[in-house]
Short mmCIF file of C-alpha atoms and ligand atoms in Angstrom, two decimals:
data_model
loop_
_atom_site.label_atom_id
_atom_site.label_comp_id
_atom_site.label_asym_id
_atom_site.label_seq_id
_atom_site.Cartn_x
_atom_site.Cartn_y
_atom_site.Cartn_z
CA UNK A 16 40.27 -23.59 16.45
CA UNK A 17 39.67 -22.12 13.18
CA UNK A 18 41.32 -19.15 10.91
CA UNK A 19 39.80 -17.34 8.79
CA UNK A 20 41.67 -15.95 5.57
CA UNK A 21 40.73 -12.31 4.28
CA UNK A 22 41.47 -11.54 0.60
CA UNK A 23 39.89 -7.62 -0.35
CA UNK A 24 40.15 -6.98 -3.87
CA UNK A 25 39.22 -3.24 -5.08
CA UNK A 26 35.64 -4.60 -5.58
CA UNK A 27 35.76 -8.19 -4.24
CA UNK A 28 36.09 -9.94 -0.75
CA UNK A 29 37.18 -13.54 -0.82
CA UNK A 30 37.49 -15.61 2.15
CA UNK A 31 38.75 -18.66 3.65
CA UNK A 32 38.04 -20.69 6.94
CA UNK A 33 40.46 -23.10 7.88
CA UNK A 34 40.14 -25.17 10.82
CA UNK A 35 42.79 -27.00 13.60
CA UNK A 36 46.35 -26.93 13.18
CA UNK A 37 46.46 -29.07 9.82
CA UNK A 38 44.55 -26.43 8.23
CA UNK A 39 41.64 -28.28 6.97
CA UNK A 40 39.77 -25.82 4.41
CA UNK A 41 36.43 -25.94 5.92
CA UNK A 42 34.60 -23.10 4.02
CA UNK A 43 35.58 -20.41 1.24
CA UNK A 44 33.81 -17.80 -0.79
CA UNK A 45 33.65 -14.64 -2.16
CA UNK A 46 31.57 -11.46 -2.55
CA UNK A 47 31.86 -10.03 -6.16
CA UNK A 48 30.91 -6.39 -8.04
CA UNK A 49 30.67 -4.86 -4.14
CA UNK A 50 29.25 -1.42 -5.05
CA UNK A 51 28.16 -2.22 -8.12
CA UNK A 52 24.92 -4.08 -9.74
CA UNK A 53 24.77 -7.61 -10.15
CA UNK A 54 26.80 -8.56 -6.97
CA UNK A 55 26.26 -11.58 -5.47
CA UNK A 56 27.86 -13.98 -2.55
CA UNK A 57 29.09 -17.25 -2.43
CA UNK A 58 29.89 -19.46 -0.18
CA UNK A 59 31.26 -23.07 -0.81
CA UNK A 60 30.94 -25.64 2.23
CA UNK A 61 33.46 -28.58 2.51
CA UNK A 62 32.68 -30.50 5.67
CA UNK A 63 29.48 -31.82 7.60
CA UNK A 64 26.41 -32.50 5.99
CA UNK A 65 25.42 -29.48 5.17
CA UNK A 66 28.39 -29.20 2.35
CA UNK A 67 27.40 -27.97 -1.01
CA UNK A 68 27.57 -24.26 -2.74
CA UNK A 69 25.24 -21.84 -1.08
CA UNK A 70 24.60 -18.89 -3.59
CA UNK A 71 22.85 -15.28 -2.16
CA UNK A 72 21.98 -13.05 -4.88
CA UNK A 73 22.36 -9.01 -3.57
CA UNK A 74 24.43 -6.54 -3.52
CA UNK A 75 26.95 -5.71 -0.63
CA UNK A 76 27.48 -1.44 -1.01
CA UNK A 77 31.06 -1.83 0.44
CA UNK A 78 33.56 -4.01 2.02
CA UNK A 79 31.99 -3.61 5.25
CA UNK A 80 28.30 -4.96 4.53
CA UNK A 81 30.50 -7.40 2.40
CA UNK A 82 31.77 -8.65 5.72
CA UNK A 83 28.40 -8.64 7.57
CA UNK A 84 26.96 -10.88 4.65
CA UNK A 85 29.54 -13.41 4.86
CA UNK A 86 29.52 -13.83 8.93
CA UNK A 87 25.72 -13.81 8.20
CA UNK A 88 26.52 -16.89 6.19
CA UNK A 89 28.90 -18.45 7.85
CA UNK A 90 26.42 -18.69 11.09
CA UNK A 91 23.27 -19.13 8.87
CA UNK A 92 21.39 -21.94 10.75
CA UNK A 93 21.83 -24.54 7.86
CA UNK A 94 25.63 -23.56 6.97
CA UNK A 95 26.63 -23.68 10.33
CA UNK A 96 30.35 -22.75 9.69
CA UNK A 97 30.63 -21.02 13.04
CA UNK A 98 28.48 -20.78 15.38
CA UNK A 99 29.70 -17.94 16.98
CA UNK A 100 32.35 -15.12 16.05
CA UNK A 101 35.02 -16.54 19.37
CA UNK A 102 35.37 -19.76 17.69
CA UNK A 103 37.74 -17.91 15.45
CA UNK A 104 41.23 -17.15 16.76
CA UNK A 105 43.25 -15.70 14.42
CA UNK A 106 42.08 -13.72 10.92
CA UNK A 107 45.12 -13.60 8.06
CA UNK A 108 45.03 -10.74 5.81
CA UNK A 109 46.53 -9.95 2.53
CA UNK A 110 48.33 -7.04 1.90
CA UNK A 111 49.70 -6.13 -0.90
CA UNK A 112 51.86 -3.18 -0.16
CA UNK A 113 54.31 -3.78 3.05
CA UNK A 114 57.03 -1.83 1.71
CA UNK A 115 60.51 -2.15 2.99
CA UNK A 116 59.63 -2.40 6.75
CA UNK A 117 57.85 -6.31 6.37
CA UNK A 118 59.63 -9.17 5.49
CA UNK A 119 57.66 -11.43 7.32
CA UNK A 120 54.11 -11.44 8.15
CA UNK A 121 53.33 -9.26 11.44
CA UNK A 122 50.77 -8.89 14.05
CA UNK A 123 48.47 -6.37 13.40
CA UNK A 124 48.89 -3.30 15.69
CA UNK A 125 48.21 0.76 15.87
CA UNK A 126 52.01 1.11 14.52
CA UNK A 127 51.40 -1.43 11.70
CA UNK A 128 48.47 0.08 10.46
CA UNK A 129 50.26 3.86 11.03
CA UNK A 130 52.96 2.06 8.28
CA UNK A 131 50.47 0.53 5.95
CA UNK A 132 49.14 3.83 5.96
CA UNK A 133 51.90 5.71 4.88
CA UNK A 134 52.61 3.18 1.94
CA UNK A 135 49.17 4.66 0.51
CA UNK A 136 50.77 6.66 -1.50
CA UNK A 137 52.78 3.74 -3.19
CA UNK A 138 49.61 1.95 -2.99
CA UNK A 139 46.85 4.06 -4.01
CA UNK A 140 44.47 1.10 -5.18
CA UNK A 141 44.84 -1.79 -2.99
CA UNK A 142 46.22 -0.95 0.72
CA UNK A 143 43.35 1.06 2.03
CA UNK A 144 40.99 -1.90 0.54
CA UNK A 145 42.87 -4.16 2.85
CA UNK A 146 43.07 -1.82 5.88
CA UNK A 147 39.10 -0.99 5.88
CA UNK A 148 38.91 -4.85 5.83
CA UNK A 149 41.16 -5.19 9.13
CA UNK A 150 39.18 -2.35 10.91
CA UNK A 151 36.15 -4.52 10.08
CA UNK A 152 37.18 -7.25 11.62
CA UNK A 153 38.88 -5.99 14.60
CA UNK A 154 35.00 -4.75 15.27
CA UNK A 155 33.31 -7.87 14.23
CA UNK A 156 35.62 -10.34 15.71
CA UNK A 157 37.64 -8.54 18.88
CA UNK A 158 38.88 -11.24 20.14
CA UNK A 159 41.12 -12.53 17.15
CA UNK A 160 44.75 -11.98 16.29
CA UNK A 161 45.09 -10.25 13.29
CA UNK A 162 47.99 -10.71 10.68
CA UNK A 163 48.96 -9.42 8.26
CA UNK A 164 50.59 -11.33 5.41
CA UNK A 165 52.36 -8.95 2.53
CA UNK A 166 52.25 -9.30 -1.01
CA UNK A 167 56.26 -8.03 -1.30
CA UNK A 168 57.53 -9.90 1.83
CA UNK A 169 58.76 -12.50 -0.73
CA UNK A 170 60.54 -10.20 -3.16
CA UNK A 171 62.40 -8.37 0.01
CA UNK A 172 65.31 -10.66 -0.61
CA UNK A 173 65.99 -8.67 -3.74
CA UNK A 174 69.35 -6.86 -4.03
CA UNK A 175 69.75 -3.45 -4.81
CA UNK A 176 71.28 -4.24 -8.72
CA UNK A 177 67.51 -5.54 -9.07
CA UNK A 178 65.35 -3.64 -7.19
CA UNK A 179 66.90 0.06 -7.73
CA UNK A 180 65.69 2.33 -10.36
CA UNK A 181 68.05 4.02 -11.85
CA UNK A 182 66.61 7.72 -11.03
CA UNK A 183 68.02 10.33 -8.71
CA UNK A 184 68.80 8.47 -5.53
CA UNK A 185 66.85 11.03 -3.31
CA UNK A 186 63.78 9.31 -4.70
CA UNK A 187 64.63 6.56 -3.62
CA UNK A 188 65.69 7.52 -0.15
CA UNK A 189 62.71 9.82 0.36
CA UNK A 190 60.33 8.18 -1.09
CA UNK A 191 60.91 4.63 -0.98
CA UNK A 192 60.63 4.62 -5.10
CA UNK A 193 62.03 1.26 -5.77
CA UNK A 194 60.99 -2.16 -7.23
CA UNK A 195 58.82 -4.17 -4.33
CA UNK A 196 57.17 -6.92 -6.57
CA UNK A 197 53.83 -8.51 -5.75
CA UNK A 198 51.72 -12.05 -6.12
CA UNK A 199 54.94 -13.25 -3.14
CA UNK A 200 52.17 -15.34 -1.52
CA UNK A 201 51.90 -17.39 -4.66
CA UNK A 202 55.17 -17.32 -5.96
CA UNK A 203 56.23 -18.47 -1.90
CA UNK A 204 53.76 -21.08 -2.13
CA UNK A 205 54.26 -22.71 -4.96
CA UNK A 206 58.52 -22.78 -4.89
CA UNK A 207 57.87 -24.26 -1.77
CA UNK A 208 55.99 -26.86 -3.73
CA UNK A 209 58.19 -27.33 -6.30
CA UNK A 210 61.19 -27.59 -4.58
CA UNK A 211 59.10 -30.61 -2.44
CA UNK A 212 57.72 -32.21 -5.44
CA UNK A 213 61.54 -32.31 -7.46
CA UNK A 214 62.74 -33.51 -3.83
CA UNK A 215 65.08 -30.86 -3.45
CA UNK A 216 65.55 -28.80 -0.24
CA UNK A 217 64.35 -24.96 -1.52
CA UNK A 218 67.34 -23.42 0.03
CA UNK A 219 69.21 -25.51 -2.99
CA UNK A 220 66.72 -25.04 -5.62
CA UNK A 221 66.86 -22.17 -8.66
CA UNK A 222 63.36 -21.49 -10.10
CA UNK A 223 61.30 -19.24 -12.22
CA UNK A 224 57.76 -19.22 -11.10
CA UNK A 225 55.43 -17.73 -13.46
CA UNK A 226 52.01 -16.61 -11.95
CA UNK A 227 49.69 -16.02 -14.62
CA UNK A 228 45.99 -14.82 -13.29
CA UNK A 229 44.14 -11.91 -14.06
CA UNK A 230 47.30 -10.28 -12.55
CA UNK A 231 50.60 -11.65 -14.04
CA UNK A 232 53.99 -11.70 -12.68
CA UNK A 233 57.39 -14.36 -12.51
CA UNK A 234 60.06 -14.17 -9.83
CA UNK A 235 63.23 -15.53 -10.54
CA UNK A 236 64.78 -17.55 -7.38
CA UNK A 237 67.99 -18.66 -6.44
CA UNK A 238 68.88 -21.05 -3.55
CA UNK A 239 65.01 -20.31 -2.60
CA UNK A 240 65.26 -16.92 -2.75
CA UNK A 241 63.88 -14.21 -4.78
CA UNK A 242 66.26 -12.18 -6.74
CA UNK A 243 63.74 -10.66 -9.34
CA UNK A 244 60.80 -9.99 -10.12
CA UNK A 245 58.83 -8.96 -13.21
CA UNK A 246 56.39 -6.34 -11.44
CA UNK A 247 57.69 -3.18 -10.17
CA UNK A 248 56.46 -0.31 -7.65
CA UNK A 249 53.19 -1.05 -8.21
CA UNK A 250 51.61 -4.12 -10.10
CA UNK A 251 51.96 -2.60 -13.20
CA UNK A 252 55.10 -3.34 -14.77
CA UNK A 253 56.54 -6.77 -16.36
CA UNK A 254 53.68 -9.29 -18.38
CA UNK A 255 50.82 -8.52 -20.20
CA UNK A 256 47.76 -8.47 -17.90
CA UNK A 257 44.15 -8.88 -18.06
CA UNK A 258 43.91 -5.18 -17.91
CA UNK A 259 47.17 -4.26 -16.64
CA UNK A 260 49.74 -3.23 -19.69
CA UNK A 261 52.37 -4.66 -18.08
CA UNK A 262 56.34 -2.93 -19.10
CA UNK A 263 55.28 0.27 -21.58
CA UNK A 264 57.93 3.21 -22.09
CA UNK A 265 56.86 5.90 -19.40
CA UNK A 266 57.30 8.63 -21.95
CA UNK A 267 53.55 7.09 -23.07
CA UNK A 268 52.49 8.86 -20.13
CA UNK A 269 53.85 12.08 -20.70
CA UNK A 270 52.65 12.26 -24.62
CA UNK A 271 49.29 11.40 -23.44
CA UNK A 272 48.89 14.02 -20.86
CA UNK A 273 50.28 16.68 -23.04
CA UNK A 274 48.41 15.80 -26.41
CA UNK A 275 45.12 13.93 -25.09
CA UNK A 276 42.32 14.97 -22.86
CA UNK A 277 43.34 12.60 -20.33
CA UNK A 278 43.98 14.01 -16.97
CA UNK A 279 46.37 12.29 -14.92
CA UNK A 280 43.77 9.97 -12.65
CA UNK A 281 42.42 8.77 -16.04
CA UNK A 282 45.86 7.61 -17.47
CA UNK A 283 45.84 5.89 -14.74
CA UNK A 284 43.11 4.11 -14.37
CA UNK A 285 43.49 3.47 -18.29
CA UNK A 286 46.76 1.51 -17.86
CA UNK A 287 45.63 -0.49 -15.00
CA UNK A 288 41.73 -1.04 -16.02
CA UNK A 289 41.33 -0.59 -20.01
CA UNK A 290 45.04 -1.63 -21.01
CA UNK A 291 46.92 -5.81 -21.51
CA UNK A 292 44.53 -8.04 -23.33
CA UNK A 293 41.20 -5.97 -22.64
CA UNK A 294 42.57 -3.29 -24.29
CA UNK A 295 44.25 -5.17 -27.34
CA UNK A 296 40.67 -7.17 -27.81
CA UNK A 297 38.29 -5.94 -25.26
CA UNK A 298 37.80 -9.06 -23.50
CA UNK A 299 39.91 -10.20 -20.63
CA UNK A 300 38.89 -13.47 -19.63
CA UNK A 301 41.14 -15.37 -21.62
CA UNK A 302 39.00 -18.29 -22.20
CA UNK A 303 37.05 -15.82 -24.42
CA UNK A 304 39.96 -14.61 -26.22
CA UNK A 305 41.34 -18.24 -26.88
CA UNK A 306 38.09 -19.28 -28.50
CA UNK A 307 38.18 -16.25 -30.72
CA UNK A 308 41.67 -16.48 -31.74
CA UNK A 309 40.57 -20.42 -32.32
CA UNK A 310 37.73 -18.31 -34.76
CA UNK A 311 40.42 -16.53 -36.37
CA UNK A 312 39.94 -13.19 -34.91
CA UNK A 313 43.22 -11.19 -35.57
CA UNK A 314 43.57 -9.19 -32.73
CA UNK A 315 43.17 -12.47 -30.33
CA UNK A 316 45.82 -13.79 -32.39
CA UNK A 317 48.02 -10.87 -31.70
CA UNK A 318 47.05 -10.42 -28.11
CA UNK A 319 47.98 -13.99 -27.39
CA UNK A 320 51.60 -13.49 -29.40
CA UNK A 321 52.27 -10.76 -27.23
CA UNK A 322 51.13 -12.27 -24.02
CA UNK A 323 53.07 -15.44 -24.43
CA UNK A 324 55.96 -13.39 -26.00
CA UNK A 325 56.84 -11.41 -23.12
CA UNK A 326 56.38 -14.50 -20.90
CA UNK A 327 59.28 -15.90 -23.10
CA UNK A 328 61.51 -12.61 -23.16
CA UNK A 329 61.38 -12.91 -18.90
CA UNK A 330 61.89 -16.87 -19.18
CA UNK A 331 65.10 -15.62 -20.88
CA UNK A 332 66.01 -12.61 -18.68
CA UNK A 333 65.22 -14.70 -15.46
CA UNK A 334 67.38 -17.76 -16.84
CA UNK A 335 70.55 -15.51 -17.18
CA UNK A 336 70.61 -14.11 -14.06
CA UNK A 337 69.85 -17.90 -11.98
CA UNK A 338 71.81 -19.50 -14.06
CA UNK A 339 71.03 -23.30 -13.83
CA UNK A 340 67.30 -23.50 -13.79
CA UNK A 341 65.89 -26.66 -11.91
CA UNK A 342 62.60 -25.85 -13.39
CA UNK A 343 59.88 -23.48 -14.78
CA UNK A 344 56.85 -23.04 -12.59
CA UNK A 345 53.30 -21.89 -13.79
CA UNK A 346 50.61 -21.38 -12.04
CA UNK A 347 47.74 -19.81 -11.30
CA UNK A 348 44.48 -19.51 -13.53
CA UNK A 349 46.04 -19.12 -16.65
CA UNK A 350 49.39 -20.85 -15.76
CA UNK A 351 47.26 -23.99 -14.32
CA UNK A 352 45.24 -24.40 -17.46
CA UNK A 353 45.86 -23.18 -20.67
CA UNK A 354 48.37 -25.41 -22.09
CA UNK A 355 48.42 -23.07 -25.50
CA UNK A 356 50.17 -20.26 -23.37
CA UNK A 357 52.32 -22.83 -21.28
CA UNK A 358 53.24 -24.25 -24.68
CA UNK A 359 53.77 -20.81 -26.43
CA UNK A 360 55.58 -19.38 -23.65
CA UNK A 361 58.62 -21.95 -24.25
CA UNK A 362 58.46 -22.32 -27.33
CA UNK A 363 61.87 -22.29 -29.19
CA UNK A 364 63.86 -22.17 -26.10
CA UNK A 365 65.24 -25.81 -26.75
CA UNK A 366 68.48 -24.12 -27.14
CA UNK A 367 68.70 -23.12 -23.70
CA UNK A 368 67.75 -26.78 -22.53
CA UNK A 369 63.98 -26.44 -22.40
CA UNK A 370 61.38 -28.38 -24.19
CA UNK A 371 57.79 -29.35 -23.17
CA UNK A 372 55.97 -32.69 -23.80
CA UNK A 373 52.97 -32.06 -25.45
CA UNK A 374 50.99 -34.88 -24.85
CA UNK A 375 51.69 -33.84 -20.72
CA UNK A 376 51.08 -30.23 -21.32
CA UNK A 377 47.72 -31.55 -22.36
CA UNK A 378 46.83 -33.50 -19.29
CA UNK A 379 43.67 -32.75 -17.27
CA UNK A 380 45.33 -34.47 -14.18
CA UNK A 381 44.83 -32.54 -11.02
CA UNK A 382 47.71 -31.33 -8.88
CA UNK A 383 51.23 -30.94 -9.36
CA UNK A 384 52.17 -32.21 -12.41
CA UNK A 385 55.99 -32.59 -15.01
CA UNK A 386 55.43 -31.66 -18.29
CA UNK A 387 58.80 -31.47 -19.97
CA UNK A 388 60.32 -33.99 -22.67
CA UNK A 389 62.86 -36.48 -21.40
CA UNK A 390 65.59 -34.68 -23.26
CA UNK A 391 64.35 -31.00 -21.64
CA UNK A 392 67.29 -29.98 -18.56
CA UNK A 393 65.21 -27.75 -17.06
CA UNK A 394 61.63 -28.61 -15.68
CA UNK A 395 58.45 -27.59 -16.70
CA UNK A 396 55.94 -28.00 -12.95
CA UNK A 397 52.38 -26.84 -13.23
CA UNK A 398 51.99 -26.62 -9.49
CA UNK A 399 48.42 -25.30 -8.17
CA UNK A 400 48.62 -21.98 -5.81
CA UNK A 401 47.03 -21.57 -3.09
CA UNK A 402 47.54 -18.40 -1.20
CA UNK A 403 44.78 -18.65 0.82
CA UNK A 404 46.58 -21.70 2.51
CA UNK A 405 49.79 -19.68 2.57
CA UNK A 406 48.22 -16.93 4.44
CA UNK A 407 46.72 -19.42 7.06
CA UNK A 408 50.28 -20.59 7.45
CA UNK A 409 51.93 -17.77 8.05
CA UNK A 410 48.71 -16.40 10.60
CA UNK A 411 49.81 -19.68 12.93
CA UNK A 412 53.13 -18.73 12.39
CA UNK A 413 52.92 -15.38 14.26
CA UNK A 414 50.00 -16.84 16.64
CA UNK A 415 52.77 -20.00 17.52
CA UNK A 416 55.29 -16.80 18.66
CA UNK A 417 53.41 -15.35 20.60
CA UNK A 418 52.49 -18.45 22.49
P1 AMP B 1 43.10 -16.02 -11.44
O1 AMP B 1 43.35 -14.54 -11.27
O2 AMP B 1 44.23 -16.86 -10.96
O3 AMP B 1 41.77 -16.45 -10.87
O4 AMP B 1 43.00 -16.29 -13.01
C1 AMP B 1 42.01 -15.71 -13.81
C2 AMP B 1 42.33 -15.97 -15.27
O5 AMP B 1 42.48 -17.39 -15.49
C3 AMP B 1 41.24 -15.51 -16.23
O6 AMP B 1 41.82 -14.76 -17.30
C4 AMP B 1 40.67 -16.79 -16.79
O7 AMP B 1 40.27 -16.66 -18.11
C5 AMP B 1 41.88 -17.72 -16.72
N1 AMP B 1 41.45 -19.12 -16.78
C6 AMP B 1 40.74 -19.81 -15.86
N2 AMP B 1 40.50 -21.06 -16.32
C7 AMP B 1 41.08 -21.16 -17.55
C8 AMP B 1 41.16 -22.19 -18.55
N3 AMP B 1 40.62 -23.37 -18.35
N4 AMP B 1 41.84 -21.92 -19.69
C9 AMP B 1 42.40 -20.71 -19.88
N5 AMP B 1 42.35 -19.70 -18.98
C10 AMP B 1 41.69 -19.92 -17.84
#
């Protein structure tokens, strides 16, 4: 039995195949720059003796030869990941916009899709990414279940004091114009983990998970469940982004359509492409902007106040409204390894019962690991995400009901 894990990014396609019940990563990759030049797949092999990192250089013109690459791959004579499409069951997708109609993940059907659909207008850049993905695969593998596994599900806990705007109600009520949050597979995942690691059941733990990747948000979580969350309608709002400018007045939007060029679609595409740390020192990886702050370039220096600055101003916001924190989670790419943000990000908040160890922050360890002083109250966990796992879960979730 094996699952495989779709993950369609505007112009990427990662994947994931997991195999028997204990969900035993057998294979994952990804197809980068689809569409554009340079592209090139990837595809890392965990198991048999063909394991290793198997590297095709070419470009995939859409999602859809994307997908014919990879199978391509994954049944390539020497890879041998499947031999044949039927040996896969079930097929998890991500989806980042479910709106208020999913809390949980769902079987894919005509009436899903008809939803998913609607939400494109709430979702302009990322559902109809996932849904060409799941009309792929309903051709290429017909037998499978397909899931689908939403980015807000974990945020629907929300009450209205949080997840209201306060605008005329009938936008709300018409148009569904309300604070969904996204990243809930990772922040799901890794207060799960937490919660095991401190040895505390989740339903009794208060958190503030912090995912920090190229997209950034925190949720704040009380008895295990999501009260708020930094990100709003869309993935825009809250922390400082790669490119993403994260919270920005929205009159910014109105000046600059009145008294620049810029039509509408270009503001756009300007806040969520050419804004956050690319904008404030064109470079977005942050490795590259912590070696140039490390250099002494100024607007690094700034970039990385900011960034860890509006971490701090959440940390505070999220702390007042869980009141006792068990602990402060980071994660992802950022979260998992730059201890200069992790340190900078809680820095000064000993008055609220937080303080970091600095010799731990530092540790190159693997996994889960503490990192506050003995003195600190609350808990500083570097836990490792992994949504692609949390996705397979969920898909054998919805395949066990409907066994
Ligand atoms: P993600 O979206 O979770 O893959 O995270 C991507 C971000 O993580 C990029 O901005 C990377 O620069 C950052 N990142 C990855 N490794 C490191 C590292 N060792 N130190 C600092 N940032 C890192």
């Amino acid at each position: 039995m094996k699952i495989l894990v779709v993950n369609a990014g505007s112009s990427s396609l990662k994947f994931s195949v997991f195999e028997g019940l204990e969900l035993t990563l057998i294979s994952n990759g990804i197809v980068d720059k689809i569409g554009k030049p340079g592209g090139r797949i990837t595809v890392k092999v965990y198991k048999g003796t063909k394991f290793g990192k198997h590297i095709e250089i070419g470009n995939a013109v859409d999602h859809h030869h994307a997908f014919i690459k990879i199978v391509k791959q994954l049944k390539d004579q020497y890879i041998r990941v499947i031999q044949d499409v039927s040996e896969i069951i079930a097929i998890g997708h991500r989806v980042v916009h479910g709106g208020e109609y999913y809390r949980d993940p769902q079987r894919i059907t005509k009436e899903l899709i008809k939803q998913v659909k609607k939400m494109k207008s709430i979702a302009p850049l990322h559902n109809p990414k996932n849904l060409t993905c799941i009309e792929i695969c309903k051709r290429m593998f017909p037998k499978a279940l397909q899931v689908a596994v939403f980015d807000t599900s974990f945020h629907q806990t929300m009450p209205p004091r949080a997840f209201r705007y306060a605008i005329p109600d009938r936008f709300y009520k018409k148009d569904g114009i309300r604070v969904y949050g996204m990243h809930g597979t990772s922040h799901k995942y890794v207060a799960e983990a937490a919660a095991a690691y401190l040895g505390k059941p989740l339903s009794e733990t208060n958190l503030i998970t912090v995912h920090l990747g190229n997209g950034c948000s925190m949720a704040a979580i009380q008895n295990g469940i999501c009260i708020d969350t930094s990100m709003g309608m869309s993935p825009m709002p809250g922390l400082i982004m790669g490119t993403r400018s994260g919270d920005i007045d929205p009159s910014i939007i109105f000046y600059l359509y009145r008294n620049s060029r810029l039509k509408i679609d270009e503001i756009e595409s300007m806040l969520n492409n050419e804004s956050g740390l690319q904008g404030l020192t064109g470079m977005n990886d942050l490795r590259d902007i912590l070696s140039s702050m490390e250099k002494g370039d100024e607007d690094a220096t700034l970039a990385m106040e900011m960034y860890t600055y509006r971490i701090k101003k959440y940390i505070g916001a999220f702390m007042a409204v869980i009141g006792r924190t068990d602990a402060i989670v980071f994660t992802a790419g950022v979260g998992e390894n730059s201890w200069f943000v992790r340190s900078r990000a809680v820095e000064g908040l000993e008055h609220l019962g937080v303080s970091l160890d600095d010799d731990k922050n530092k540790s190159h360890e693997k996994g889960i690991l503490m990192l506050q002083a003995d003195e600190s109250k609350v808990k500083i966990l570097r836990v490792p995400t992994n949504e692609e796992l949390e996705i397979a879960r969920s898909t054998i979730e919805v395949l066990n009901k409907m066994q």
